[in-house]
PDB file of N, CA, C and O in Angstrom:
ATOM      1  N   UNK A   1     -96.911 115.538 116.096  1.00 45.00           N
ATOM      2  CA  UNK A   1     -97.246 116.881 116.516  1.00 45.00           C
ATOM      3  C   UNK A   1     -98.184 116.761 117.696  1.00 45.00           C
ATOM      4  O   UNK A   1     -99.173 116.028 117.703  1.00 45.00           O
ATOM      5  N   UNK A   2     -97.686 117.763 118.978  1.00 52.00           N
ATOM      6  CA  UNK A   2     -98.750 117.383 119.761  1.00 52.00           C
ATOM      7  C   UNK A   2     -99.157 118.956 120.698  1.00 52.00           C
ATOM      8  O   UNK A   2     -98.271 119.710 121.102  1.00 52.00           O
ATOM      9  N   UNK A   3    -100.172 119.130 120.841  1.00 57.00           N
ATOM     10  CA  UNK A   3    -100.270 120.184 121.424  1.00 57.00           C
ATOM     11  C   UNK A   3     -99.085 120.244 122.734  1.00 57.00           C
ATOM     12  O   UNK A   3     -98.678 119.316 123.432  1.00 57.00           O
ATOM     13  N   UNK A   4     -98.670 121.900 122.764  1.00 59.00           N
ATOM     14  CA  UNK A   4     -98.019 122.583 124.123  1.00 59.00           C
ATOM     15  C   UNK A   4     -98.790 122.951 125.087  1.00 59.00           C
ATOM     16  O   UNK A   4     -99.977 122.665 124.934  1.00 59.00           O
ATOM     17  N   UNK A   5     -98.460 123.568 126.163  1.00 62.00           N
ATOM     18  CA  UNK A   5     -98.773 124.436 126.762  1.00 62.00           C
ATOM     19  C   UNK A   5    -100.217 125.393 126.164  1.00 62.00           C
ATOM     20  O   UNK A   5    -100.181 125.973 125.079  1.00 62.00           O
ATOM     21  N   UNK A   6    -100.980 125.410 126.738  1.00 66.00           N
ATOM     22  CA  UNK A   6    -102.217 126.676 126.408  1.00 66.00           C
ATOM     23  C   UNK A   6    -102.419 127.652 127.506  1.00 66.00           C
ATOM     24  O   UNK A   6    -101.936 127.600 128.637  1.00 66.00           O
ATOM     25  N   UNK A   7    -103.043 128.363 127.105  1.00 66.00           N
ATOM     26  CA  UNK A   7    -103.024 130.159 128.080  1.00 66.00           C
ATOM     27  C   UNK A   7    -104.223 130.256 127.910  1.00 66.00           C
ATOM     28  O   UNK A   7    -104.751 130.240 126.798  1.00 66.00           O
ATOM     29  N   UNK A   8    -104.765 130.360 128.884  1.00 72.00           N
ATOM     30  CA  UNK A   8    -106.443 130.467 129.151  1.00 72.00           C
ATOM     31  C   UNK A   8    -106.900 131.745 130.224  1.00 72.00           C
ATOM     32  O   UNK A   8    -107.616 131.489 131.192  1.00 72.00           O
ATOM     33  N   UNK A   9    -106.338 133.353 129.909  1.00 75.00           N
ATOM     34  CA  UNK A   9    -106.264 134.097 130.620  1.00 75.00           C
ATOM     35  C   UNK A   9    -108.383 134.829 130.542  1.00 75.00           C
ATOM     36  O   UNK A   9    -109.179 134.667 129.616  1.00 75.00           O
ATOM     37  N   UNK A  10    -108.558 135.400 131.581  1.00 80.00           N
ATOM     38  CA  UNK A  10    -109.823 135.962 131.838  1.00 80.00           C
ATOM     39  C   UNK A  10    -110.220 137.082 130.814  1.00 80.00           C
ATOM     40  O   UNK A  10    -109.614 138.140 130.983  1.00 80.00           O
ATOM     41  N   UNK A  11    -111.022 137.053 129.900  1.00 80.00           N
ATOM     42  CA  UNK A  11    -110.728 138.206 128.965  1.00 80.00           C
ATOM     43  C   UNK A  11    -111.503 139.563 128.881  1.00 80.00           C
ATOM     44  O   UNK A  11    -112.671 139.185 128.797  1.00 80.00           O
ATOM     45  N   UNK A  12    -111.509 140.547 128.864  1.00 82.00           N
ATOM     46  CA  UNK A  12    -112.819 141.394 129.328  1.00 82.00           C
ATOM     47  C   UNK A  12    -113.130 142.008 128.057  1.00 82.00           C
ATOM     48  O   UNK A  12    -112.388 142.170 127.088  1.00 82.00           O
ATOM     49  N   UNK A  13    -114.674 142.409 128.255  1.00 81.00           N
ATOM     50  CA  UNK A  13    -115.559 142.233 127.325  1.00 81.00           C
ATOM     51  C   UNK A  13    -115.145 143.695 126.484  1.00 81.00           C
ATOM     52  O   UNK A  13    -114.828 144.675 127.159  1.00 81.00           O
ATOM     53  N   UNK A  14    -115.167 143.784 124.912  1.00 83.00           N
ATOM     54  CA  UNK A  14    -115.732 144.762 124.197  1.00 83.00           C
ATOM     55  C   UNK A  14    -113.691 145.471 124.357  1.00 83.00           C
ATOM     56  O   UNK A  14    -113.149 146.572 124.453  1.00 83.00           O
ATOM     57  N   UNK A  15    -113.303 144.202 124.305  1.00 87.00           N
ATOM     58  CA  UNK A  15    -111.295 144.559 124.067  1.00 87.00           C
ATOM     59  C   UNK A  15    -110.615 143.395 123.319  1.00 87.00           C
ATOM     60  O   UNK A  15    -110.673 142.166 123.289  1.00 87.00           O
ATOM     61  N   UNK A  16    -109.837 144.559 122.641  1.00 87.00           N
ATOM     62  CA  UNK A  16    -109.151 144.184 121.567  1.00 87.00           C
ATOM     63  C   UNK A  16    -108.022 143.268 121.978  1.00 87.00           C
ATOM     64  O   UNK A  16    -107.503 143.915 122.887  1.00 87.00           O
ATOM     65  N   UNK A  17    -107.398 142.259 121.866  1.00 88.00           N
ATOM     66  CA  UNK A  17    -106.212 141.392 122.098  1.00 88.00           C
ATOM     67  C   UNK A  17    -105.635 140.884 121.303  1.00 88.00           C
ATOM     68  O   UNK A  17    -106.076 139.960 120.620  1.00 88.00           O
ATOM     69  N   UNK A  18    -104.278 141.481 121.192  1.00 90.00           N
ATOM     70  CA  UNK A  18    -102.631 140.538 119.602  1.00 90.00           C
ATOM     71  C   UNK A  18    -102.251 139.746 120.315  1.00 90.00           C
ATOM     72  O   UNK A  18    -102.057 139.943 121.514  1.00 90.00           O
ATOM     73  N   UNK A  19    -102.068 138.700 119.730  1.00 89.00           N
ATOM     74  CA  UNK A  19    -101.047 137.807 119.695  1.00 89.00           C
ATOM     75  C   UNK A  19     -99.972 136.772 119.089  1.00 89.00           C
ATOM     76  O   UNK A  19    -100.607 135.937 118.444  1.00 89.00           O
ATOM     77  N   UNK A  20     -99.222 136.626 119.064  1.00 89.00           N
ATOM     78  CA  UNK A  20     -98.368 135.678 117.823  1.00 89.00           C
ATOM     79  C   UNK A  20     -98.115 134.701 118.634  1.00 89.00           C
ATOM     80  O   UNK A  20     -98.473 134.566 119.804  1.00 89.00           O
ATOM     81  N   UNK A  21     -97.240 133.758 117.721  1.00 87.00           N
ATOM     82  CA  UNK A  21     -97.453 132.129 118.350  1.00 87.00           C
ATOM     83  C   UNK A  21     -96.063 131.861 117.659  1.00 87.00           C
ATOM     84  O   UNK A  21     -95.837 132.687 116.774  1.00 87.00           O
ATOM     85  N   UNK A  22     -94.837 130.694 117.874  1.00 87.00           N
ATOM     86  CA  UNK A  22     -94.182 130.301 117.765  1.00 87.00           C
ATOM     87  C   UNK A  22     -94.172 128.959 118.178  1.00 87.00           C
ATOM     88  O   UNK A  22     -94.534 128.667 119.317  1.00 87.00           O
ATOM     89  N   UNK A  23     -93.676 127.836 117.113  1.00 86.00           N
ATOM     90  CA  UNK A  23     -93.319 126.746 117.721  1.00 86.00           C
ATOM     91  C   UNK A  23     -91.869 126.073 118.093  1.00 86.00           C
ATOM     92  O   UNK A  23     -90.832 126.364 117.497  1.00 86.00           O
ATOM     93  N   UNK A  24     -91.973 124.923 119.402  1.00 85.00           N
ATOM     94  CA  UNK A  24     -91.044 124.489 119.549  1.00 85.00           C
ATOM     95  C   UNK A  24     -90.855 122.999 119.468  1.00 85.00           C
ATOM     96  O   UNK A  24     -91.637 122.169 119.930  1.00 85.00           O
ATOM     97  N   UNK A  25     -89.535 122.707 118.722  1.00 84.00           N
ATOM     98  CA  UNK A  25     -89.433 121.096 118.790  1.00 84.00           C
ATOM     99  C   UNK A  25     -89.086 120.801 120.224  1.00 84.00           C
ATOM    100  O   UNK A  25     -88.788 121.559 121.147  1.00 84.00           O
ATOM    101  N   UNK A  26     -89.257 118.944 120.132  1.00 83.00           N
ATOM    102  CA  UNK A  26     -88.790 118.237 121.118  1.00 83.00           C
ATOM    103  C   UNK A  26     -86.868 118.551 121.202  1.00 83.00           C
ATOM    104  O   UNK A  26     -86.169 118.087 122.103  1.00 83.00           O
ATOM    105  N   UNK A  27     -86.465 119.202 120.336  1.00 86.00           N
ATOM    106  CA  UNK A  27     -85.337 119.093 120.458  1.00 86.00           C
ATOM    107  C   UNK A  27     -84.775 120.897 121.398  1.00 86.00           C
ATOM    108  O   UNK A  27     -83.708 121.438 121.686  1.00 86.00           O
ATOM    109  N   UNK A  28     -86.123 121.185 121.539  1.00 85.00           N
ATOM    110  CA  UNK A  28     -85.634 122.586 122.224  1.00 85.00           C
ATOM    111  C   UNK A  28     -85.566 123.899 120.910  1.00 85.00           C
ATOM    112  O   UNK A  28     -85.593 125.096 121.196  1.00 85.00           O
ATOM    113  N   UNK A  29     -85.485 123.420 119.613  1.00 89.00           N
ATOM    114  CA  UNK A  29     -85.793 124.543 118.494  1.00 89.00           C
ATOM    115  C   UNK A  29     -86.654 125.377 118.417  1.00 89.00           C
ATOM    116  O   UNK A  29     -87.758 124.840 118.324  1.00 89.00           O
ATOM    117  N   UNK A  30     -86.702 126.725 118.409  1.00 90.00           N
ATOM    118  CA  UNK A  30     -87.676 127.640 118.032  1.00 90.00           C
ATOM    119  C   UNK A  30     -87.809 128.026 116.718  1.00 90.00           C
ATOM    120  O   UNK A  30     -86.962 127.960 115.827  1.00 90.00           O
ATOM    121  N   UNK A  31     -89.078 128.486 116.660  1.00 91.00           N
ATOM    122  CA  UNK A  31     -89.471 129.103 114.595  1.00 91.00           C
ATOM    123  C   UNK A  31     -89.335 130.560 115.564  1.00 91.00           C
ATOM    124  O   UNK A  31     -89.108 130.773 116.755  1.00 91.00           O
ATOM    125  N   UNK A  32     -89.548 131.232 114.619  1.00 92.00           N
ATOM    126  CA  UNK A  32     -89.582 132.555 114.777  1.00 92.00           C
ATOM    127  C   UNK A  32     -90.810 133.144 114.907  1.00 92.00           C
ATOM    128  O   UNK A  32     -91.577 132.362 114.344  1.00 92.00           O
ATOM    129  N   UNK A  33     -91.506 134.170 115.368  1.00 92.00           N
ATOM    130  CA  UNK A  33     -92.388 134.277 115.697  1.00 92.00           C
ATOM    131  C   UNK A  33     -93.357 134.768 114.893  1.00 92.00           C
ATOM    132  O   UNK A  33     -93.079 135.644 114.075  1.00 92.00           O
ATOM    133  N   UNK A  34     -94.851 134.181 115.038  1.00 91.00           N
ATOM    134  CA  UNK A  34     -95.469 134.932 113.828  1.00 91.00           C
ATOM    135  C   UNK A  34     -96.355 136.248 113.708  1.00 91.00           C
ATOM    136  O   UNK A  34     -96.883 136.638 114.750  1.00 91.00           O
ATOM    137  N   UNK A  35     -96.515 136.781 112.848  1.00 91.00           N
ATOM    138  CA  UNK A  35     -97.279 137.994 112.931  1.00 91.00           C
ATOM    139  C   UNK A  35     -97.831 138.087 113.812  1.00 91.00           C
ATOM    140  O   UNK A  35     -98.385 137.174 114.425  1.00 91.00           O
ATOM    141  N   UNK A  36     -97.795 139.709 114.192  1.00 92.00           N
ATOM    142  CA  UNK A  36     -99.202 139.617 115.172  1.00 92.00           C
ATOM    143  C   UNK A  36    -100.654 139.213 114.246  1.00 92.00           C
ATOM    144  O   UNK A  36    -100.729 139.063 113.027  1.00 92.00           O
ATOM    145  N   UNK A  37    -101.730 139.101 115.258  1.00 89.00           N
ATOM    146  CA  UNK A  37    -102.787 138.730 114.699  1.00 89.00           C
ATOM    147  C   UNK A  37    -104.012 139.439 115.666  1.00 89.00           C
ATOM    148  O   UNK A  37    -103.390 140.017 116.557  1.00 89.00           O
ATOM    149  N   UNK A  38    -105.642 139.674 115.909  1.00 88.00           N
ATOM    150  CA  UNK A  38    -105.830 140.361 116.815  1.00 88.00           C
ATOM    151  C   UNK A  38    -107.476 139.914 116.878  1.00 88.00           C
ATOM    152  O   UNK A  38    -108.096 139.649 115.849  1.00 88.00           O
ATOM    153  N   UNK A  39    -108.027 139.874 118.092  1.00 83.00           N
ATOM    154  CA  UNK A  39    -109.725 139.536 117.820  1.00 83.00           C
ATOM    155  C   UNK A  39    -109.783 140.620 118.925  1.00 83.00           C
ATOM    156  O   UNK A  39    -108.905 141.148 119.608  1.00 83.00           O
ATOM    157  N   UNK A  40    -111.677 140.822 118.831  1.00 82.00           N
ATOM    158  CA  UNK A  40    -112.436 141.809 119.600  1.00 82.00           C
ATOM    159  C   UNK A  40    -113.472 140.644 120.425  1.00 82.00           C
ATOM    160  O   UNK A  40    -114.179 139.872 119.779  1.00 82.00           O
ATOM    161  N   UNK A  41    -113.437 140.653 121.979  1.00 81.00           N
ATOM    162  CA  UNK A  41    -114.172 140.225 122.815  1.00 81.00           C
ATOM    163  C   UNK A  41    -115.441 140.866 122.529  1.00 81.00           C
ATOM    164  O   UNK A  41    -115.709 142.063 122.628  1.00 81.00           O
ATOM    165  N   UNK A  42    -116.299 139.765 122.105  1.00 74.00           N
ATOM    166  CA  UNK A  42    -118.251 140.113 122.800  1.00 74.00           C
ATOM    167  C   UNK A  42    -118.577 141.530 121.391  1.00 74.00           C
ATOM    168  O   UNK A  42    -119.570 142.250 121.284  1.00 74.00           O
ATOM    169  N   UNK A  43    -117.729 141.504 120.796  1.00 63.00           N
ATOM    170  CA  UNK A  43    -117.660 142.122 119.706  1.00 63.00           C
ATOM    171  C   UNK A  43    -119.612 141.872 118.845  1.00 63.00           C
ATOM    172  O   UNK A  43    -119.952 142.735 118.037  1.00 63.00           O
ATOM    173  N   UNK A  44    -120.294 141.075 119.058  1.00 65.00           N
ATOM    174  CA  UNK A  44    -121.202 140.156 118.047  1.00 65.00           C
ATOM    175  C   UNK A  44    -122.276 140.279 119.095  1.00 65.00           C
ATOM    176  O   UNK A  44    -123.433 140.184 118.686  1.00 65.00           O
ATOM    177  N   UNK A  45    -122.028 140.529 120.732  1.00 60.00           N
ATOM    178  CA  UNK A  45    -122.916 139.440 121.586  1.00 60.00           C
ATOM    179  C   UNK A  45    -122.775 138.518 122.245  1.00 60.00           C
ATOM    180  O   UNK A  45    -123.303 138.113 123.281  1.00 60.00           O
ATOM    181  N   UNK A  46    -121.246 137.822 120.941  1.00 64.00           N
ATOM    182  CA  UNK A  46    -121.254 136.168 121.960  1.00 64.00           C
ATOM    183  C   UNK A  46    -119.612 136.416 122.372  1.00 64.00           C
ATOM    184  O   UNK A  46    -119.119 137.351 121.742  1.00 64.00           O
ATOM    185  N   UNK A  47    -118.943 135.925 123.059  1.00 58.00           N
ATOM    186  CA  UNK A  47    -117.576 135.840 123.250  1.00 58.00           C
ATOM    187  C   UNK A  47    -117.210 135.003 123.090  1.00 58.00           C
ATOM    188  O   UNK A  47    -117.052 134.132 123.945  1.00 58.00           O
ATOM    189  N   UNK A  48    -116.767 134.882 121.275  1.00 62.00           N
ATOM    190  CA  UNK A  48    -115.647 134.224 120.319  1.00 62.00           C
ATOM    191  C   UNK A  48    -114.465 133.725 121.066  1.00 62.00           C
ATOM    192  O   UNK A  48    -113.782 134.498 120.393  1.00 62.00           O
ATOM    193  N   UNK A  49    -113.724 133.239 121.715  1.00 65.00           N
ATOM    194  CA  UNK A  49    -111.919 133.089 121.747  1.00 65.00           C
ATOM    195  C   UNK A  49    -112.080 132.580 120.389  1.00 65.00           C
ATOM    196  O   UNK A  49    -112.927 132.039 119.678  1.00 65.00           O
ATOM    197  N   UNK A  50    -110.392 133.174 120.343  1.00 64.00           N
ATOM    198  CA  UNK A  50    -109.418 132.727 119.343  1.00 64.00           C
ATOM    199  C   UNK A  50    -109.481 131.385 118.799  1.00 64.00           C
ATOM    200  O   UNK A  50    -109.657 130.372 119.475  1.00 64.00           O
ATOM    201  N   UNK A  51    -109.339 131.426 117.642  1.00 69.00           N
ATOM    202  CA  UNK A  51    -108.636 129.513 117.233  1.00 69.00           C
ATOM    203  C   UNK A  51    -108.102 130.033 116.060  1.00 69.00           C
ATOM    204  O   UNK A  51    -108.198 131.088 115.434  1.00 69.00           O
ATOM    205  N   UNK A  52    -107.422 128.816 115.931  1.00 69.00           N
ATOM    206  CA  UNK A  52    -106.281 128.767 115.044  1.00 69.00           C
ATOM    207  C   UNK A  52    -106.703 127.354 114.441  1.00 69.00           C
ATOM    208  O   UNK A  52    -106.897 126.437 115.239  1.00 69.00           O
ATOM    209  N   UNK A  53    -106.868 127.110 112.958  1.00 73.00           N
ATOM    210  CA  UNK A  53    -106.637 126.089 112.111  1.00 73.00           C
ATOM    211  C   UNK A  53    -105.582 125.463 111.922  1.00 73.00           C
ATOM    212  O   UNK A  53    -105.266 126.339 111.117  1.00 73.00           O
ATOM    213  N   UNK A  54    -104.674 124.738 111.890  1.00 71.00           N
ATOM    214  CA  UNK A  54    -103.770 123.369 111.227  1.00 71.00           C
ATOM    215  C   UNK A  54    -104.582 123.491 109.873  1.00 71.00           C
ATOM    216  O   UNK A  54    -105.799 123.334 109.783  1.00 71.00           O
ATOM    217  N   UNK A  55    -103.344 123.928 108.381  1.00 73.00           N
ATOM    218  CA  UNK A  55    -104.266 124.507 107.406  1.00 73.00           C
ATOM    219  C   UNK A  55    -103.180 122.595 107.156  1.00 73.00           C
ATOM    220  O   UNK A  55    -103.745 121.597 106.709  1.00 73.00           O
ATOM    221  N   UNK A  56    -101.971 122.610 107.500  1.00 70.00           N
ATOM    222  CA  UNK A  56    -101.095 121.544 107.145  1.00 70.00           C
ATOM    223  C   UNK A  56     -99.871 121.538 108.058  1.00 70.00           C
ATOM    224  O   UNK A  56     -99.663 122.640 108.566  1.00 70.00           O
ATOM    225  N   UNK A  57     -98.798 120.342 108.476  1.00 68.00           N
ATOM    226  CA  UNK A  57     -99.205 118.903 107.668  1.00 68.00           C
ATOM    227  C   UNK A  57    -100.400 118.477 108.497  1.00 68.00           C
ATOM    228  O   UNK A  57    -100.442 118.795 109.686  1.00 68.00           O
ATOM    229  N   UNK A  58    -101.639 117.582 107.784  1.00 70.00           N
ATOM    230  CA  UNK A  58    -102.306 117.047 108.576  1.00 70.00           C
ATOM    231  C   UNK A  58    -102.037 115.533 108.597  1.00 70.00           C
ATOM    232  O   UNK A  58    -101.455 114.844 107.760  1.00 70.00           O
ATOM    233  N   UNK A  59    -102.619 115.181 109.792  1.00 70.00           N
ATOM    234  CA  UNK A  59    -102.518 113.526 110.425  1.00 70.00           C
ATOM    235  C   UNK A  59    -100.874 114.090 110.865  1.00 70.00           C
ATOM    236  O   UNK A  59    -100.330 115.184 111.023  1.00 70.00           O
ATOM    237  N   UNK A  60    -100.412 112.398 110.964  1.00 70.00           N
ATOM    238  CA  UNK A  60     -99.237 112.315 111.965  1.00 70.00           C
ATOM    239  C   UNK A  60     -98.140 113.238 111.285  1.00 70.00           C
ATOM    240  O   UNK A  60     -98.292 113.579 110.112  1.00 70.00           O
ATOM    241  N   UNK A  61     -97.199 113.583 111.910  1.00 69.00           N
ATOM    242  CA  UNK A  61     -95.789 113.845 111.214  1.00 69.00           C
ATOM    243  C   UNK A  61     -94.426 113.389 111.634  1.00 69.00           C
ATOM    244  O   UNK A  61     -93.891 113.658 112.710  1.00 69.00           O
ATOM    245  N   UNK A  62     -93.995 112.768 110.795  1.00 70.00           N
ATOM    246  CA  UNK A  62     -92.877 111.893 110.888  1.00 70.00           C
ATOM    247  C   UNK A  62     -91.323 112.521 110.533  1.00 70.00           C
ATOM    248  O   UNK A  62     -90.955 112.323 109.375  1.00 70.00           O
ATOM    249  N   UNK A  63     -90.807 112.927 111.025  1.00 67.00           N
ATOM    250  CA  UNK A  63     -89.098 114.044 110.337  1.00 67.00           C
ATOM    251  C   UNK A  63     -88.816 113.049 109.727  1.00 67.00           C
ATOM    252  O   UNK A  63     -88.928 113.016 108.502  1.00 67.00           O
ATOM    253  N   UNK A  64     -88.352 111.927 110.496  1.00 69.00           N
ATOM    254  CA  UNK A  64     -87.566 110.943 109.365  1.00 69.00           C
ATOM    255  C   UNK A  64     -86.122 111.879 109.123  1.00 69.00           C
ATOM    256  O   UNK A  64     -85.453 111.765 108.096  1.00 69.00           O
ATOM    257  N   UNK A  65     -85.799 112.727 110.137  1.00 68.00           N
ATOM    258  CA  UNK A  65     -84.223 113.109 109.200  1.00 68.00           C
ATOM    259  C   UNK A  65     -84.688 114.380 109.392  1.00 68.00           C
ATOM    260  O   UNK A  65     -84.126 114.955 110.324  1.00 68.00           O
ATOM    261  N   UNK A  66     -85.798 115.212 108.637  1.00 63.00           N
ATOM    262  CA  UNK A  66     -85.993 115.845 107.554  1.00 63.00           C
ATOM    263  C   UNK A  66     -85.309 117.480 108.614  1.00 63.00           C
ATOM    264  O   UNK A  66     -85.332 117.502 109.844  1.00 63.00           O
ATOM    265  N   UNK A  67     -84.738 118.734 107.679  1.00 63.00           N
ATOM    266  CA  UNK A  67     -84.482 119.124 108.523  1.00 63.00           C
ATOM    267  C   UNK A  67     -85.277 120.319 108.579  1.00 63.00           C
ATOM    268  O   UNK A  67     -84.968 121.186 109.397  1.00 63.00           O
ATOM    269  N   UNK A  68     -86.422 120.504 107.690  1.00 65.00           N
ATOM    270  CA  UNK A  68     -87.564 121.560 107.857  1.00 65.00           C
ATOM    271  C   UNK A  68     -88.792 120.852 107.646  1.00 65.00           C
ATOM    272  O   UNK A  68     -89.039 120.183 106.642  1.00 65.00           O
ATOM    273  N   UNK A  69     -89.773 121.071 108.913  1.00 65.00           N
ATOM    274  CA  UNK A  69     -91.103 120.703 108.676  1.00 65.00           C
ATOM    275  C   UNK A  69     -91.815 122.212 108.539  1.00 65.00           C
ATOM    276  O   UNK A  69     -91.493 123.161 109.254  1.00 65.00           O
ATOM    277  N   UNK A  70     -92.619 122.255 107.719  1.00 68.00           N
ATOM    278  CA  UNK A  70     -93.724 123.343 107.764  1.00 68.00           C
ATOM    279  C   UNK A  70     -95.118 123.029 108.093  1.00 68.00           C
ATOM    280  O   UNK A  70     -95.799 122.083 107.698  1.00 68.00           O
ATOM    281  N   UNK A  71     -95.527 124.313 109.154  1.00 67.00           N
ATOM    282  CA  UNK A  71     -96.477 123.949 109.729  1.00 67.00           C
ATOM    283  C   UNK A  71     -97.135 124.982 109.427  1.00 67.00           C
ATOM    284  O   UNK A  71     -96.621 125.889 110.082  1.00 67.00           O
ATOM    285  N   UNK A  72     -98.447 125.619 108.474  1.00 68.00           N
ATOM    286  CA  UNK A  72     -98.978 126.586 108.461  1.00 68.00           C
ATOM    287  C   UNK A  72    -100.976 126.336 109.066  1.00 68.00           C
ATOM    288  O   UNK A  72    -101.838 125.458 109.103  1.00 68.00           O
ATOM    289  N   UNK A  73    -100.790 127.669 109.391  1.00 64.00           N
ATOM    290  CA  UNK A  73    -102.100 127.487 110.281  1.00 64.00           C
ATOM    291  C   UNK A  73    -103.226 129.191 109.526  1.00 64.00           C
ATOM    292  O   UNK A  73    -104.350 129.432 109.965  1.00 64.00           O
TER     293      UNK A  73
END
């Protein structure tokens, strides 16, 4: 598993922003896309970005064949 592409757009303060995420294999496969999801800029004081956890698989991942990996975050 290796990180894609990231989006590092300018964000302005005290606004709301959705977004969902989809992954793609080396083989060109897409998942389907996931919920939206949504944070508030400067919301606190400080300006949070987004993250996302890897809840699993953790360490390497190997298909070996396999023809569904699950990746939840």
């Amino acid at each position: 598993l290796s990180p894609g592409p990231s989006f590092q757009p300018e964000l302005r303060n005290h606004t709301r922003y959705r977004f969902r995420v989809r992954a793609e294999d080396e083989d060109g496969m897409v998942s389907p896309w996931s919920e939206f999801t949504s944070f508030l800029t400067n919301s606190d004081g400080v300006d949070d970005s987004p993250q996302l956890q890897l809840l699993s698989p953790t360490g390497t991942i190997e298909a070996n064949g396999a023809s569904v990996i699950v990746i939840r975050w």
